[in-house]
C-alpha positions as a printed Julia matrix, in Angstrom:
187×3 Matrix{Float64}:
 129.17  65.83   -7.73
 125.94  65.2    -9.82
 123.64  66.32   -7.02
 125.21  69.53   -6.85
 124.85  70.38  -10.19
 120.9   68.87  -10.69
 120.33  70.91   -6.91
 121.63  74.0    -9.31
 119.52  73.27  -12.46
 116.59  72.94  -10.67
 117.05  75.89   -8.49
 118.19  77.62  -12.24
 114.23  76.54  -13.77
 112.51  77.49  -10.53
 113.87  81.17  -10.93
 113.31  81.21  -14.48
 109.82  80.35  -14.27
 109.21  82.62  -11.45
 110.62  85.59  -13.2
 107.62  86.9   -15.46
 111.08  88.15  -17.71
 112.74  84.86  -17.99
 112.95  85.18  -21.98
 109.01  85.47  -22.45
 107.52  88.63  -24.64
 104.89  90.51  -22.8
 102.81  88.34  -25.52
 103.5   85.75  -24.41
 103.24  86.34  -21.01
  99.5   87.89  -21.13
  98.96  84.95  -23.33
  99.83  82.51  -20.73
  97.65  84.64  -18.3
  94.56  84.54  -20.7
  94.94  81.08  -21.25
  95.22  80.11  -17.28
  91.97  82.54  -16.24
  90.25  80.91  -19.29
  90.98  77.54  -17.39
  89.7   78.59  -14.12
  86.38  80.48  -15.87
  85.81  77.28  -17.64
  86.0   75.17  -14.12
  84.43  77.5   -12.78
  81.7   77.1   -14.95
  81.56  73.09  -15.41
  81.25  73.45  -11.5
  78.67  75.84  -11.13
  76.15  73.4   -13.64
  77.11  70.28  -11.91
  75.43  72.42   -8.68
  72.74  73.74  -10.81
  72.2   70.09  -12.04
  71.88  68.62   -8.57
  69.61  71.36   -7.6
  67.58  70.92  -10.56
  67.47  67.2    -9.98
  66.61  67.11   -6.0
  63.72  69.72   -7.28
  61.93  67.35   -9.55
  62.28  64.5    -7.03
  60.9   67.02   -4.62
  58.03  68.23   -6.35
  56.99  64.26   -7.79
  57.23  63.5    -4.07
  54.85  66.62   -3.0
  52.34  65.68   -5.88
  52.66  62.16   -5.42
  51.6   62.87   -1.29
  49.04  65.18   -2.33
  47.2   63.02   -4.7
  47.89  60.17   -2.04
  45.94  62.56    0.78
  42.84  64.11   -1.27
  42.23  59.7    -2.14
  42.3   59.25    1.41
  39.78  61.89    2.65
  37.51  61.12   -0.4
  38.0   57.07    0.74
  37.25  58.72    4.27
  34.59  60.14    3.2
  33.39  58.34    1.31
  33.73  55.17    4.78
  32.17  57.68    7.44
  28.61  58.37    4.63
  28.37  54.71    3.94
  28.76  54.46    8.31
  26.0   56.11    8.98
  24.13  55.28    5.69
  24.04  51.94    7.21
  22.94  52.68   10.64
  19.41  54.12    8.93
  19.15  51.66    7.05
  17.21  49.44    9.34
  14.95  52.35   10.81
  13.44  53.04    7.3
  12.72  49.17    6.68
  10.64  49.85    9.9
   9.17  52.57    8.6
   8.3   50.89    4.88
   7.31  48.27    6.9
   4.69  49.95    8.98
   3.2   52.21    5.95
   1.98  48.68    5.11
  -0.72  48.33    8.07
  -3.95  50.1     7.38
  -4.1   53.38    9.69
  -7.76  55.36    9.75
  -6.07  58.31   10.0
  -5.65  59.79    6.9
  -3.65  62.81    7.73
  -1.43  60.16    9.41
  -0.8   58.23    6.93
  -0.37  60.98    4.52
   2.2   63.14    7.04
   4.08  59.58    7.24
   3.85  59.11    3.69
   5.6   62.87    3.14
   8.4   62.01    6.1
   8.73  58.42    4.16
   9.61  59.83    0.87
  12.03  62.79    2.19
  13.91  59.71    3.43
  14.14  58.07    0.12
  15.03  61.75   -1.01
  17.64  62.21    1.44
  19.03  58.93    0.63
  18.78  59.34   -3.52
  21.4   62.93   -2.57
  23.95  60.23   -1.51
  23.76  58.28   -3.73
  22.19  55.49   -2.04
  20.01  53.29   -4.53
  18.59  50.26   -3.95
  19.72  46.78   -4.9
  17.69  44.92   -7.12
  16.18  41.88   -6.16
  12.92  40.16   -7.01
  13.06  37.99  -10.26
  16.58  38.8   -10.88
  19.4   36.18  -11.43
  21.16  35.57   -8.15
  24.16  37.68   -7.66
  26.71  36.36   -4.41
  28.03  40.01   -4.47
  24.71  41.46   -3.51
  22.63  38.68   -2.27
  22.48  37.12    0.72
  20.75  33.84    0.55
  19.11  32.5     3.49
  16.58  29.76    2.1
  15.65  28.03   -1.05
  12.44  28.2    -2.17
  10.86  25.26   -4.42
   7.55  24.76   -6.26
   7.58  29.5    -7.99
   7.12  30.65  -10.94
  11.01  31.73  -11.31
  13.38  29.97  -12.85
  16.21  27.77  -10.93
  19.05  30.22   -9.55
  16.72  33.22   -9.31
  16.02  34.76   -6.58
  11.87  34.44   -6.17
  11.19  36.7    -2.26
  13.48  39.7    -0.83
  12.91  39.18    2.95
  15.17  42.75    3.49
  15.84  44.63    0.56
  19.38  45.7    -0.66
  21.85  48.98   -1.15
  24.59  50.16   -2.15
  26.19  54.02   -2.06
  27.54  54.22   -5.82
  29.82  50.91   -6.44
  29.84  50.42   -2.4
  27.69  47.75   -1.08
  26.24  49.18    2.55
  24.02  45.84    3.02
  23.12  42.79    0.98
  19.85  42.33    0.69
  18.28  38.79    2.37
  16.55  37.02    0.02
  15.1   33.61   -1.63
  16.28  31.69   -4.07
  14.6   29.34   -6.68
  15.7   25.58   -6.86
């Protein structure tokens, strides 16, 4: 019997809630609708804010990844160009060495010798444009980072640990070593 009464009460409560005229005034119904509508709008607004924040975070991460990619590829391009230039210059250095040695010999034809000097000056100008500089060696303290000692000499006019003879000039391009100088060091 109690169960029937509870079922009947539950049905009545549902009927009352379903019925808009169930003892609530029109103002109270309008206010309830407004509160419900406000809650729905607020929840939609919160969902949109969350979606916007998530999209914004994705955008910031993507922009940072792209910026890192751009910097990395620019650095790689610069390094690749520098390495290719250094390799090319390194292959040209034996020719320059030979050319320089050939200019040390006597030549009876002055026109020929002047032409050879002009060509050698053009080669030196090209090296300057490529930012290739000769490593200072004779008379400076031995530096294993830029000098390659192939012998030691006693009884020289130089102090111990200083370069007393240069067998092959060394070159660097900017800060990058292309070829170390082959030298003799005083004992």
